[in-house]
Tab-separated table of N, CA and C in Angstrom:
chain	number	residue	atom	x	y	z
A	28	UNK	N	-15.729	5.117	-14.375
A	28	UNK	CA	-14.508	4.589	-14.935
A	28	UNK	C	-14.837	3.506	-15.956
A	29	UNK	N	-13.993	3.367	-16.914
A	29	UNK	CA	-14.235	2.423	-17.999
A	29	UNK	C	-13.857	1.009	-17.609
A	30	UNK	N	-14.136	0.083	-18.502
A	30	UNK	CA	-13.815	-1.327	-18.284
A	30	UNK	C	-12.307	-1.508	-18.220
A	31	UNK	N	-11.898	-2.721	-17.886
A	31	UNK	CA	-10.481	-3.017	-17.697
A	31	UNK	C	-9.651	-2.688	-18.931
A	32	UNK	N	-8.524	-2.107	-18.698
A	32	UNK	CA	-7.578	-1.764	-19.745
A	32	UNK	C	-6.250	-2.395	-19.352
A	33	UNK	N	-5.582	-3.127	-20.260
A	33	UNK	CA	-4.287	-3.697	-19.888
A	33	UNK	C	-3.348	-2.595	-19.425
A	34	UNK	N	-2.662	-2.850	-18.334
A	34	UNK	CA	-1.725	-1.862	-17.843
A	34	UNK	C	-2.377	-0.731	-17.069
A	35	UNK	N	-3.314	-1.062	-16.219
A	35	UNK	CA	-4.028	-0.052	-15.444
A	35	UNK	C	-3.673	-0.208	-13.968
A	36	UNK	N	-3.343	0.923	-13.337
A	36	UNK	CA	-2.948	0.902	-11.934
A	36	UNK	C	-3.809	1.853	-11.115
A	37	UNK	N	-3.974	1.509	-9.860
A	37	UNK	CA	-4.670	2.332	-8.886
A	37	UNK	C	-3.692	2.654	-7.768
A	38	UNK	N	-3.539	3.932	-7.468
A	38	UNK	CA	-2.751	4.356	-6.318
A	38	UNK	C	-3.695	5.113	-5.401
A	39	UNK	N	-3.871	4.589	-4.199
A	39	UNK	CA	-4.757	5.232	-3.236
A	39	UNK	C	-4.014	6.360	-2.531
A	40	UNK	N	-4.760	7.363	-2.081
A	40	UNK	CA	-4.147	8.486	-1.381
A	40	UNK	C	-5.118	9.023	-0.337
A	41	UNK	N	-4.558	9.557	0.726
A	41	UNK	CA	-5.329	10.186	1.792
A	41	UNK	C	-4.439	11.266	2.410
A	42	UNK	N	-5.028	12.179	3.167
A	42	UNK	CA	-4.207	13.216	3.792
A	42	UNK	C	-3.078	12.614	4.623
A	43	UNK	N	-1.937	13.278	4.604
A	43	UNK	CA	-0.795	12.809	5.375
A	43	UNK	C	0.014	11.729	4.672
A	44	UNK	N	-0.186	11.595	3.344
A	44	UNK	CA	0.598	10.593	2.612
A	44	UNK	C	2.081	10.951	2.670
A	45	UNK	N	2.908	9.936	2.598
A	45	UNK	CA	4.356	10.170	2.547
A	45	UNK	C	4.740	10.396	1.104
A	46	UNK	N	5.398	11.517	0.856
A	46	UNK	CA	5.690	11.971	-0.505
A	46	UNK	C	6.313	10.894	-1.387
A	47	UNK	N	7.442	10.350	-0.996
A	47	UNK	CA	8.114	9.351	-1.837
A	47	UNK	C	7.329	8.056	-1.937
A	48	UNK	N	6.631	7.686	-0.880
A	48	UNK	CA	5.856	6.446	-0.896
A	48	UNK	C	4.663	6.544	-1.843
A	49	UNK	N	4.248	7.748	-2.142
A	49	UNK	CA	3.158	7.969	-3.090
A	49	UNK	C	3.697	8.272	-4.485
A	50	UNK	N	4.542	9.291	-4.612
A	50	UNK	CA	4.963	9.762	-5.931
A	50	UNK	C	5.906	8.803	-6.647
A	51	UNK	N	6.784	8.114	-5.928
A	51	UNK	CA	7.697	7.186	-6.609
A	51	UNK	C	6.920	6.109	-7.369
A	52	UNK	N	5.972	5.415	-6.727
A	52	UNK	CA	5.192	4.429	-7.499
A	52	UNK	C	4.386	5.055	-8.634
A	53	UNK	N	3.760	6.213	-8.394
A	53	UNK	CA	2.973	6.862	-9.453
A	53	UNK	C	3.850	7.121	-10.671
A	54	UNK	N	4.994	7.737	-10.460
A	54	UNK	CA	5.869	8.085	-11.578
A	54	UNK	C	6.467	6.854	-12.237
A	55	UNK	N	6.819	5.856	-11.458
A	55	UNK	CA	7.396	4.626	-12.022
A	55	UNK	C	6.367	3.869	-12.857
A	56	UNK	N	5.126	3.798	-12.381
A	56	UNK	CA	4.058	3.123	-13.132
A	56	UNK	C	3.766	3.849	-14.438
A	57	UNK	N	3.715	5.172	-14.379
A	57	UNK	CA	3.501	5.957	-15.600
A	57	UNK	C	4.652	5.769	-16.576
A	58	UNK	N	5.870	5.774	-16.067
A	58	UNK	CA	7.054	5.576	-16.902
A	58	UNK	C	6.994	4.227	-17.621
A	59	UNK	N	6.425	3.221	-16.957
A	59	UNK	CA	6.304	1.887	-17.542
A	59	UNK	C	5.123	1.783	-18.507
A	60	UNK	N	4.367	2.869	-18.665
A	60	UNK	CA	3.275	2.883	-19.633
A	60	UNK	C	1.915	2.509	-19.086
A	61	UNK	N	1.772	2.373	-17.788
A	61	UNK	CA	0.474	2.043	-17.215
A	61	UNK	C	-0.376	3.297	-17.065
A	62	UNK	N	-1.663	3.143	-17.236
A	62	UNK	CA	-2.624	4.204	-16.937
A	62	UNK	C	-2.794	4.205	-15.422
A	63	UNK	N	-2.601	5.344	-14.777
A	63	UNK	CA	-2.632	5.413	-13.313
A	63	UNK	C	-3.815	6.250	-12.845
A	64	UNK	N	-4.682	5.622	-12.053
A	64	UNK	CA	-5.773	6.334	-11.389
A	64	UNK	C	-5.324	6.648	-9.972
A	65	UNK	N	-5.446	7.903	-9.572
A	65	UNK	CA	-5.148	8.326	-8.211
A	65	UNK	C	-6.481	8.623	-7.555
A	66	UNK	N	-6.821	7.810	-6.564
A	66	UNK	CA	-8.135	7.949	-5.936
A	66	UNK	C	-8.005	8.194	-4.445
A	67	UNK	N	-8.803	9.126	-3.968
A	67	UNK	CA	-8.820	9.484	-2.553
A	67	UNK	C	-10.196	9.946	-2.173
A	68	UNK	N	-10.265	11.099	-1.538
A	68	UNK	CA	-11.544	11.629	-1.091
A	68	UNK	C	-12.480	11.959	-2.235
A	69	UNK	N	-11.987	12.656	-3.234
A	69	UNK	CA	-12.812	13.046	-4.370
A	69	UNK	C	-12.011	13.849	-5.367
A	70	UNK	N	-12.555	14.033	-6.548
A	70	UNK	CA	-11.830	14.671	-7.643
A	70	UNK	C	-11.517	16.145	-7.381
A	71	UNK	N	-12.236	16.798	-6.501
A	71	UNK	CA	-11.966	18.208	-6.236
A	71	UNK	C	-11.282	18.431	-4.891
A	72	UNK	N	-10.934	17.348	-4.201
A	72	UNK	CA	-10.278	17.457	-2.900
A	72	UNK	C	-8.776	17.598	-3.089
A	73	UNK	N	-8.179	18.589	-2.470
A	73	UNK	CA	-6.729	18.707	-2.464
A	73	UNK	C	-6.239	18.058	-1.183
A	74	UNK	N	-5.451	17.003	-1.333
A	74	UNK	CA	-4.920	16.284	-0.182
A	74	UNK	C	-3.451	16.657	-0.023
A	75	UNK	N	-3.015	16.846	1.190
A	75	UNK	CA	-1.639	17.274	1.447
A	75	UNK	C	-0.829	16.152	2.083
A	76	UNK	N	0.439	16.112	1.678
A	76	UNK	CA	1.362	15.121	2.218
A	76	UNK	C	1.834	15.534	3.607
A	77	UNK	N	2.658	14.681	4.207
A	77	UNK	CA	3.261	15.031	5.497
A	77	UNK	C	4.074	16.315	5.394
A	78	UNK	N	4.647	16.560	4.230
A	78	UNK	CA	5.464	17.755	4.018
A	78	UNK	C	4.656	18.925	3.464
A	79	UNK	N	3.354	18.713	3.245
A	79	UNK	CA	2.482	19.783	2.779
A	79	UNK	C	2.287	19.862	1.280
A	80	UNK	N	2.853	18.909	0.529
A	80	UNK	CA	2.695	18.948	-0.929
A	80	UNK	C	1.304	18.448	-1.324
A	81	UNK	N	0.670	19.123	-2.287
A	81	UNK	CA	-0.695	18.769	-2.656
A	81	UNK	C	-0.782	17.705	-3.750
A	82	UNK	N	-1.872	16.978	-3.722
A	82	UNK	CA	-2.264	16.121	-4.829
A	82	UNK	C	-3.784	16.203	-4.925
A	83	UNK	N	-4.286	16.251	-6.142
A	83	UNK	CA	-5.729	16.253	-6.373
A	83	UNK	C	-6.071	14.921	-7.029
A	84	UNK	N	-6.800	14.049	-6.323
A	84	UNK	CA	-7.150	12.746	-6.894
A	84	UNK	C	-8.001	12.868	-8.155
A	85	UNK	N	-7.962	11.810	-8.980
A	85	UNK	CA	-8.814	11.747	-10.169
A	85	UNK	C	-10.273	11.534	-9.784
A	86	UNK	N	-10.506	10.981	-8.611
A	86	UNK	CA	-11.854	10.683	-8.167
A	86	UNK	C	-11.836	10.076	-6.781
A	87	UNK	N	-12.996	9.630	-6.348
A	87	UNK	CA	-13.114	9.044	-5.014
A	87	UNK	C	-12.821	7.553	-5.054
A	88	UNK	N	-12.430	7.026	-3.928
A	88	UNK	CA	-12.166	5.589	-3.813
A	88	UNK	C	-13.427	4.810	-4.167
A	89	UNK	N	-14.585	5.321	-3.784
A	89	UNK	CA	-15.852	4.637	-4.078
A	89	UNK	C	-16.052	4.455	-5.579
A	90	UNK	N	-15.480	5.351	-6.394
A	90	UNK	CA	-15.664	5.248	-7.849
A	90	UNK	C	-14.930	4.050	-8.449
A	91	UNK	N	-14.073	3.411	-7.675
A	91	UNK	CA	-13.305	2.259	-8.173
A	91	UNK	C	-14.000	0.935	-7.899
A	92	UNK	N	-15.165	0.972	-7.301
A	92	UNK	CA	-15.837	-0.253	-6.871
A	92	UNK	C	-15.995	-1.292	-7.978
A	93	UNK	N	-16.304	-0.872	-9.191
A	93	UNK	CA	-16.524	-1.831	-10.280
A	93	UNK	C	-15.393	-1.838	-11.302
A	94	UNK	N	-14.284	-1.205	-10.966
A	94	UNK	CA	-13.169	-1.113	-11.910
A	94	UNK	C	-12.206	-2.283	-11.744
A	95	UNK	N	-11.478	-2.554	-12.801
A	95	UNK	CA	-10.459	-3.604	-12.750
A	95	UNK	C	-9.091	-2.968	-12.916
A	96	UNK	N	-8.152	-3.467	-12.124
A	96	UNK	CA	-6.791	-2.955	-12.155
A	96	UNK	C	-5.803	-4.109	-12.222
A	97	UNK	N	-4.636	-3.815	-12.799
A	97	UNK	CA	-3.541	-4.772	-12.809
A	97	UNK	C	-2.689	-4.621	-11.558
A	98	UNK	N	-2.643	-3.399	-11.028
A	98	UNK	CA	-1.810	-3.065	-9.875
A	98	UNK	C	-2.577	-2.139	-8.951
A	99	UNK	N	-2.400	-2.341	-7.644
A	99	UNK	CA	-2.915	-1.413	-6.640
A	99	UNK	C	-1.761	-1.113	-5.685
A	100	UNK	N	-1.539	0.184	-5.425
A	100	UNK	CA	-0.485	0.607	-4.508
A	100	UNK	C	-1.132	1.370	-3.357
A	101	UNK	N	-0.728	1.012	-2.136
A	101	UNK	CA	-1.215	1.698	-0.939
A	101	UNK	C	-0.011	2.273	-0.203
A	102	UNK	N	0.139	3.621	-0.222
A	102	UNK	CA	1.265	4.251	0.475
A	102	UNK	C	1.039	4.287	1.980
A	103	UNK	N	2.092	4.676	2.689
A	103	UNK	CA	2.026	4.696	4.146
A	103	UNK	C	1.856	6.078	4.730
A	104	UNK	N	2.408	6.242	5.921
A	104	UNK	CA	2.239	7.481	6.673
A	104	UNK	C	0.847	7.531	7.270
A	105	UNK	N	0.398	8.722	7.568
A	105	UNK	CA	-0.955	8.889	8.106
A	105	UNK	C	-1.990	8.394	7.102
A	106	UNK	N	-1.663	8.492	5.805
A	106	UNK	CA	-2.587	8.014	4.763
A	106	UNK	C	-2.834	6.515	4.895
A	107	UNK	N	-1.779	5.753	5.093
A	107	UNK	CA	-1.928	4.302	5.240
A	107	UNK	C	-2.812	3.943	6.409
A	108	UNK	N	-2.635	4.652	7.510
A	108	UNK	CA	-3.465	4.405	8.687
A	108	UNK	C	-4.919	4.766	8.407
A	109	UNK	N	-5.141	5.906	7.747
A	109	UNK	CA	-6.507	6.328	7.429
A	109	UNK	C	-7.171	5.355	6.464
A	110	UNK	N	-6.420	4.924	5.451
A	110	UNK	CA	-6.978	3.999	4.462
A	110	UNK	C	-7.293	2.643	5.081
A	111	UNK	N	-6.530	2.232	6.084
A	111	UNK	CA	-6.766	0.953	6.760
A	111	UNK	C	-8.112	0.916	7.459
A	112	UNK	N	-8.592	2.089	7.885
A	112	UNK	CA	-9.888	2.138	8.565
A	112	UNK	C	-11.005	2.640	7.658
A	113	UNK	N	-10.704	2.811	6.367
A	113	UNK	CA	-11.693	3.256	5.385
A	113	UNK	C	-12.310	2.015	4.738
A	114	UNK	N	-13.560	1.731	5.091
A	114	UNK	CA	-14.216	0.519	4.592
A	114	UNK	C	-14.219	0.440	3.072
A	115	UNK	N	-14.433	1.563	2.389
A	115	UNK	CA	-14.450	1.557	0.921
A	115	UNK	C	-13.078	1.188	0.364
A	116	UNK	N	-12.016	1.714	0.950
A	116	UNK	CA	-10.661	1.402	0.490
A	116	UNK	C	-10.374	-0.082	0.667
A	117	UNK	N	-10.770	-0.623	1.795
A	117	UNK	CA	-10.535	-2.048	2.070
A	117	UNK	C	-11.298	-2.917	1.076
A	118	UNK	N	-12.546	-2.572	0.791
A	118	UNK	CA	-13.354	-3.337	-0.167
A	118	UNK	C	-12.755	-3.248	-1.567
A	119	UNK	N	-12.324	-2.058	-1.982
A	119	UNK	CA	-11.732	-1.888	-3.313
A	119	UNK	C	-10.457	-2.721	-3.440
A	120	UNK	N	-9.611	-2.701	-2.420
A	120	UNK	CA	-8.367	-3.475	-2.461
A	120	UNK	C	-8.666	-4.974	-2.467
A	121	UNK	N	-9.588	-5.418	-1.644
A	121	UNK	CA	-9.945	-6.849	-1.615
A	121	UNK	C	-10.524	-7.286	-2.953
A	122	UNK	N	-11.383	-6.471	-3.541
A	122	UNK	CA	-11.991	-6.792	-4.824
A	122	UNK	C	-10.944	-6.831	-5.938
A	123	UNK	N	-10.043	-5.852	-5.939
A	123	UNK	CA	-8.988	-5.824	-6.957
A	123	UNK	C	-8.114	-7.066	-6.856
A	124	UNK	N	-7.757	-7.449	-5.642
A	124	UNK	CA	-6.930	-8.651	-5.446
A	124	UNK	C	-7.681	-9.897	-5.910
A	125	UNK	N	-8.963	-9.975	-5.597
A	125	UNK	CA	-9.764	-11.130	-6.018
A	125	UNK	C	-9.867	-11.219	-7.540
A	126	UNK	N	-9.768	-10.065	-8.206
A	126	UNK	CA	-9.829	-10.031	-9.673
A	126	UNK	C	-8.442	-10.122	-10.325
A	127	UNK	N	-7.420	-10.443	-9.522
A	127	UNK	CA	-6.090	-10.688	-10.073
A	127	UNK	C	-5.110	-9.541	-10.033
A	128	UNK	N	-5.478	-8.422	-9.423
A	128	UNK	CA	-4.543	-7.299	-9.336
A	128	UNK	C	-3.399	-7.643	-8.394
A	129	UNK	N	-2.230	-7.123	-8.726
A	129	UNK	CA	-1.076	-7.208	-7.823
A	129	UNK	C	-1.184	-6.033	-6.876
A	130	UNK	N	-1.303	-6.318	-5.593
A	130	UNK	CA	-1.412	-5.280	-4.575
A	130	UNK	C	-0.068	-5.180	-3.866
A	131	UNK	N	0.459	-3.946	-3.761
A	131	UNK	CA	1.678	-3.706	-2.993
A	131	UNK	C	1.402	-2.598	-1.993
A	132	UNK	N	2.026	-2.712	-0.829
A	132	UNK	CA	1.823	-1.728	0.213
A	132	UNK	C	3.169	-1.220	0.710
A	133	UNK	N	3.126	-0.034	1.277
A	133	UNK	CA	4.330	0.598	1.797
A	133	UNK	C	4.044	1.049	3.225
A	134	UNK	N	4.922	0.687	4.144
A	134	UNK	CA	4.790	1.104	5.536
A	134	UNK	C	3.431	0.784	6.114
A	135	UNK	N	2.786	1.797	6.692
A	135	UNK	CA	1.487	1.594	7.347
A	135	UNK	C	0.376	1.229	6.372
A	136	UNK	N	0.628	1.352	5.063
A	136	UNK	CA	-0.350	0.916	4.065
A	136	UNK	C	-0.613	-0.581	4.137
A	137	UNK	N	0.301	-1.328	4.769
A	137	UNK	CA	0.113	-2.769	4.926
A	137	UNK	C	-1.153	-3.089	5.717
A	138	UNK	N	-1.611	-2.139	6.528
A	138	UNK	CA	-2.844	-2.349	7.287
A	138	UNK	C	-4.061	-2.520	6.396
A	139	UNK	N	-4.032	-1.953	5.202
A	139	UNK	CA	-5.151	-2.109	4.267
A	139	UNK	C	-5.209	-3.552	3.781
A	140	UNK	N	-4.053	-4.116	3.423
A	140	UNK	CA	-4.013	-5.515	2.988
A	140	UNK	C	-4.461	-6.437	4.119
A	141	UNK	N	-4.023	-6.130	5.326
A	141	UNK	CA	-4.431	-6.931	6.486
A	141	UNK	C	-5.946	-6.844	6.683
A	142	UNK	N	-6.504	-5.645	6.611
A	142	UNK	CA	-7.947	-5.469	6.777
A	142	UNK	C	-8.725	-6.147	5.657
A	143	UNK	N	-8.126	-6.198	4.449
A	143	UNK	CA	-8.766	-6.847	3.301
A	143	UNK	C	-8.540	-8.355	3.314
A	144	UNK	N	-7.770	-8.830	4.277
A	144	UNK	CA	-7.463	-10.258	4.436
A	144	UNK	C	-6.770	-10.831	3.201
A	145	UNK	N	-5.774	-10.081	2.698
A	145	UNK	CA	-4.977	-10.541	1.561
A	145	UNK	C	-3.496	-10.450	1.924
A	146	UNK	N	-2.696	-11.188	1.204
A	146	UNK	CA	-1.249	-11.108	1.350
A	146	UNK	C	-0.717	-10.243	0.223
A	147	UNK	N	0.087	-9.254	0.567
A	147	UNK	CA	0.620	-8.341	-0.439
A	147	UNK	C	2.087	-8.061	-0.132
A	148	UNK	N	2.917	-8.012	-1.180
A	148	UNK	CA	4.305	-7.599	-0.950
A	148	UNK	C	4.312	-6.202	-0.345
A	149	UNK	N	5.233	-5.964	0.573
A	149	UNK	CA	5.311	-4.672	1.231
A	149	UNK	C	6.756	-4.283	1.452
A	150	UNK	N	6.980	-3.011	1.651
A	150	UNK	CA	8.279	-2.537	2.090
A	150	UNK	C	8.034	-1.582	3.240
A	151	UNK	N	9.023	-1.458	4.094
A	151	UNK	CA	8.844	-0.653	5.299
A	151	UNK	C	8.808	0.843	5.040
A	152	UNK	N	9.601	1.288	4.054
A	152	UNK	CA	9.657	2.723	3.791
A	152	UNK	C	10.200	2.982	2.394
A	153	UNK	N	10.391	4.246	2.061
A	153	UNK	CA	10.813	4.627	0.713
A	153	UNK	C	12.188	4.076	0.341
A	154	UNK	N	13.025	3.772	1.316
A	154	UNK	CA	14.353	3.221	1.011
A	154	UNK	C	14.264	1.906	0.249
A	155	UNK	N	13.218	1.124	0.513
A	155	UNK	CA	13.059	-0.181	-0.117
A	155	UNK	C	12.180	-0.145	-1.365
A	156	UNK	N	11.663	1.026	-1.722
A	156	UNK	CA	10.753	1.143	-2.869
A	156	UNK	C	11.366	0.744	-4.210
A	157	UNK	N	12.603	1.139	-4.516
A	157	UNK	CA	13.140	0.754	-5.834
A	157	UNK	C	13.117	-0.758	-6.062
A	158	UNK	N	13.495	-1.527	-5.055
A	158	UNK	CA	13.490	-2.981	-5.210
A	158	UNK	C	12.072	-3.528	-5.352
A	159	UNK	N	11.147	-3.023	-4.539
A	159	UNK	CA	9.753	-3.459	-4.628
A	159	UNK	C	9.182	-3.152	-6.008
A	160	UNK	N	9.460	-1.965	-6.519
A	160	UNK	CA	8.932	-1.580	-7.826
A	160	UNK	C	9.591	-2.384	-8.957
A	161	UNK	N	10.888	-2.692	-8.843
A	161	UNK	CA	11.533	-3.542	-9.860
A	161	UNK	C	10.878	-4.916	-9.914
A	162	UNK	N	10.598	-5.487	-8.732
A	162	UNK	CA	9.940	-6.798	-8.668
A	162	UNK	C	8.532	-6.708	-9.268
A	163	UNK	N	7.816	-5.659	-8.956
A	163	UNK	CA	6.466	-5.469	-9.497
A	163	UNK	C	6.507	-5.346	-11.004
A	164	UNK	N	7.385	-4.516	-11.519
A	164	UNK	CA	7.492	-4.315	-12.983
A	164	UNK	C	7.908	-5.601	-13.680
A	165	UNK	N	8.820	-6.356	-13.087
A	165	UNK	CA	9.240	-7.623	-13.689
A	165	UNK	C	8.049	-8.586	-13.754
A	166	UNK	N	7.231	-8.598	-12.701
A	166	UNK	CA	6.056	-9.448	-12.688
A	166	UNK	C	5.016	-9.056	-13.720
A	167	UNK	N	5.028	-7.777	-14.108
A	167	UNK	CA	4.105	-7.276	-15.135
A	167	UNK	C	4.701	-7.376	-16.533
A	168	UNK	N	5.961	-7.820	-16.602
A	168	UNK	CA	6.624	-7.903	-17.899
A	168	UNK	C	7.047	-6.550	-18.422
A	169	UNK	N	7.268	-5.588	-17.540
A	169	UNK	CA	7.642	-4.221	-17.942
A	169	UNK	C	9.093	-3.952	-17.600
C-alpha cells in the first residue's frame, strides 16, 4: 500500500459481518470522496456476511501494518468478535489511532477498540449508523 493519502479509510471485514454495519460505512465513505481499503483475510478470499452476501477484500489486514488512514471502521456481528481476537487487526487499529485516525466501531466491533486499548465512538447496531456516520463526516469536514 502507498503512503498516506488525504481522505483514506480502512474498513475491516471478517466472515459473518453484518451487511449494513459493513456496507453502509463503505458506501458513505466512498460517497464522501475517501479512498476505501477493505481488508480481511486476503485479496482472493471471499468472505460472506450473516445473510450470505460476499465481499472480496482488497488485501489482508497484515498489509495495513505500515499504512496511514484518516478513518478506521470495525463492523460487528461474528466479524467483530473474530476481529477482536485477531492480533493483527488489533495492532493495525491501535497503530492507526496512534497516528491520528478516527476509529469507529459498530456492535461487537467495539471489542477491537477495547483490545487495542483505545476509546472509539461506537453504535450498537445499524439503526444508529446514520448518526455515527454524520458525526464522523462532520469531523472530517465532509
